Short mmCIF file of C-alpha atoms in Angstrom, two decimals:
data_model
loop_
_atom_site.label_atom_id
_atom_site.label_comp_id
_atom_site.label_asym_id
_atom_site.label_seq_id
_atom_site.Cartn_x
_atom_site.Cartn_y
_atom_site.Cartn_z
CA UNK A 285 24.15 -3.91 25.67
CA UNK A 286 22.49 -0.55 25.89
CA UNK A 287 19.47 -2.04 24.83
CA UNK A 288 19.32 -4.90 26.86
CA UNK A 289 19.28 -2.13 29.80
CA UNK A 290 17.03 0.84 28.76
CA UNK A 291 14.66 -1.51 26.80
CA UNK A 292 15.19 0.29 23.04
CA UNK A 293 13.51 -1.37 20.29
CA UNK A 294 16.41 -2.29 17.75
CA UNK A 295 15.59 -1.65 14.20
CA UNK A 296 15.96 -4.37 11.89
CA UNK A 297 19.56 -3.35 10.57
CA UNK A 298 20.74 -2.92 14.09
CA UNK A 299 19.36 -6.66 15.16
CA UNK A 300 21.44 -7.78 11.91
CA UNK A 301 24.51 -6.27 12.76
CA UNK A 302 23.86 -7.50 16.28
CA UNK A 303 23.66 -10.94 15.15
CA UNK A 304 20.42 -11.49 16.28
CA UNK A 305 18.65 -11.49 12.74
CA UNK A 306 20.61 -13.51 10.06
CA UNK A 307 18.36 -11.05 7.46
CA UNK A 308 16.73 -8.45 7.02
CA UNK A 309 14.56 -7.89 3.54
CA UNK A 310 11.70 -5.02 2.52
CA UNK A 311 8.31 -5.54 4.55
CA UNK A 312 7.11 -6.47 1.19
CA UNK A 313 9.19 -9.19 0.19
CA UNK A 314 9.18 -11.06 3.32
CA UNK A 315 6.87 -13.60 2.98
CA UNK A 316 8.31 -14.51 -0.55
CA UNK A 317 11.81 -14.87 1.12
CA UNK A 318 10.69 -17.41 3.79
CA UNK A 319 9.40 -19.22 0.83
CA UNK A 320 12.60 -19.32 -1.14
CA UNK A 321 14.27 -20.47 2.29
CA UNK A 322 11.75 -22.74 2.92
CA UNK A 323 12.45 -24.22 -0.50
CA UNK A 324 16.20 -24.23 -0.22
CA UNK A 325 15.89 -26.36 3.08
CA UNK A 326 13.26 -28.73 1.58
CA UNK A 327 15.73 -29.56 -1.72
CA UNK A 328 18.58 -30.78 1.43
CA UNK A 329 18.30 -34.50 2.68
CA UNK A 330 15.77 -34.65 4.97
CA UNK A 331 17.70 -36.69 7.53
CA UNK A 332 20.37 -34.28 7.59
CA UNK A 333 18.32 -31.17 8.07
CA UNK A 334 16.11 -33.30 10.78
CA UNK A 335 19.60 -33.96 12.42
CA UNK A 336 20.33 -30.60 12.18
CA UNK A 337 17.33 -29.30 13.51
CA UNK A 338 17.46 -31.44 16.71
CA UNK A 339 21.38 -30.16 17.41
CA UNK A 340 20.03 -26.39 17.31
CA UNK A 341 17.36 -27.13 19.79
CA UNK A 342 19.31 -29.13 22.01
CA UNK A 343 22.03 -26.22 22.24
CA UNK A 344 19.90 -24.16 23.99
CA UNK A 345 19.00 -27.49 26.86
CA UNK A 346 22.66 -28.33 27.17
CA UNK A 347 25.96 -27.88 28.18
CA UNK A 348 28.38 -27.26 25.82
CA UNK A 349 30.45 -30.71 26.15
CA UNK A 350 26.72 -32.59 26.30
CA UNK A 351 26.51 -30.53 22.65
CA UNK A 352 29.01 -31.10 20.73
CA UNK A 353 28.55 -35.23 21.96
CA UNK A 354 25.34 -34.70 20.37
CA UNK A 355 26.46 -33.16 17.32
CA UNK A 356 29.23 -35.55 17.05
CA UNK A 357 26.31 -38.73 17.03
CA UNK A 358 24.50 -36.57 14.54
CA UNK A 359 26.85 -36.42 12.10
CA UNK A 360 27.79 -40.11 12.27
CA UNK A 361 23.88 -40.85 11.97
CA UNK A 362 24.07 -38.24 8.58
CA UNK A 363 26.56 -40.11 7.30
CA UNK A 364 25.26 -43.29 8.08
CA UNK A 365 22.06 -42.49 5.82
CA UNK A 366 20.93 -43.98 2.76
CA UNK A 367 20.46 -39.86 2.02
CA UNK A 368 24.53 -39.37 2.79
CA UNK A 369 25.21 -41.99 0.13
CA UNK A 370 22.89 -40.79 -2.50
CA UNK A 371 24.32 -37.06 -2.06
CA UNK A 372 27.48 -38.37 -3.18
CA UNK A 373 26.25 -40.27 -5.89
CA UNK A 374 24.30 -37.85 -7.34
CA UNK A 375 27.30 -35.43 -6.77
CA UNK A 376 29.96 -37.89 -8.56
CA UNK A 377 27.22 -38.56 -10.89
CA UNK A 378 27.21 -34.63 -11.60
CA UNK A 379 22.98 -35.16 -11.00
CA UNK A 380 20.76 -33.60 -8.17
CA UNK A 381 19.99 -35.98 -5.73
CA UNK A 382 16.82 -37.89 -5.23
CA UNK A 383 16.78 -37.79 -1.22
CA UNK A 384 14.34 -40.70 0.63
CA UNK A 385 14.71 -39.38 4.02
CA UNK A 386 16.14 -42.49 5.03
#
């Protein structure tokens, strides 16, 4: 709360404990860590992460009744996706999946 009111910069171990970063890594690393995210969210179906995207963004728009509405038609479109059934193939199959985005 302080600095909300006097304006103090937060260093980056502060924001994390705050909540308001979900990491923190060395200045030099950073760019290589958005890549390995990066590359963990494009191996997930596409239509769930697209989903999941859109529910984020709409938090911030909405009410919280109008969200979780929205969230609950996003995960019956998820699991309505070609993408859903091929995750659980693949997963019965013990196989990674091969995702269409469909």
């Amino acid at each position: 709360m302080d600095m909300i009111l006097s304006g103090r910069r937060l260093s980056a171990r502060e924001a994390l404990a705050a909540g308001l970063a979900a990491r923190v890594v060395a200045r030099e690393a950073w760019l290589e860590e958005a890549k390995r995210v990066a590359l963990e969210i494009a191996a997930k179906g596409p239509v769930a992460t697209r989903l999941a995207k859109e529910s984020v963004d709409r938090a911030f728009e909405t009410t919280l009744q109008a969200g979780l509405e929205a969230e609950r038609r996003a995960l019956y479109l998820a699991f309505a996706s070609n993408d859903a059934r091929e995750g659980l193939t693949a997963f019965t199959e013990k196989r990674d999946p091969n995702f269409k985005g469909k």
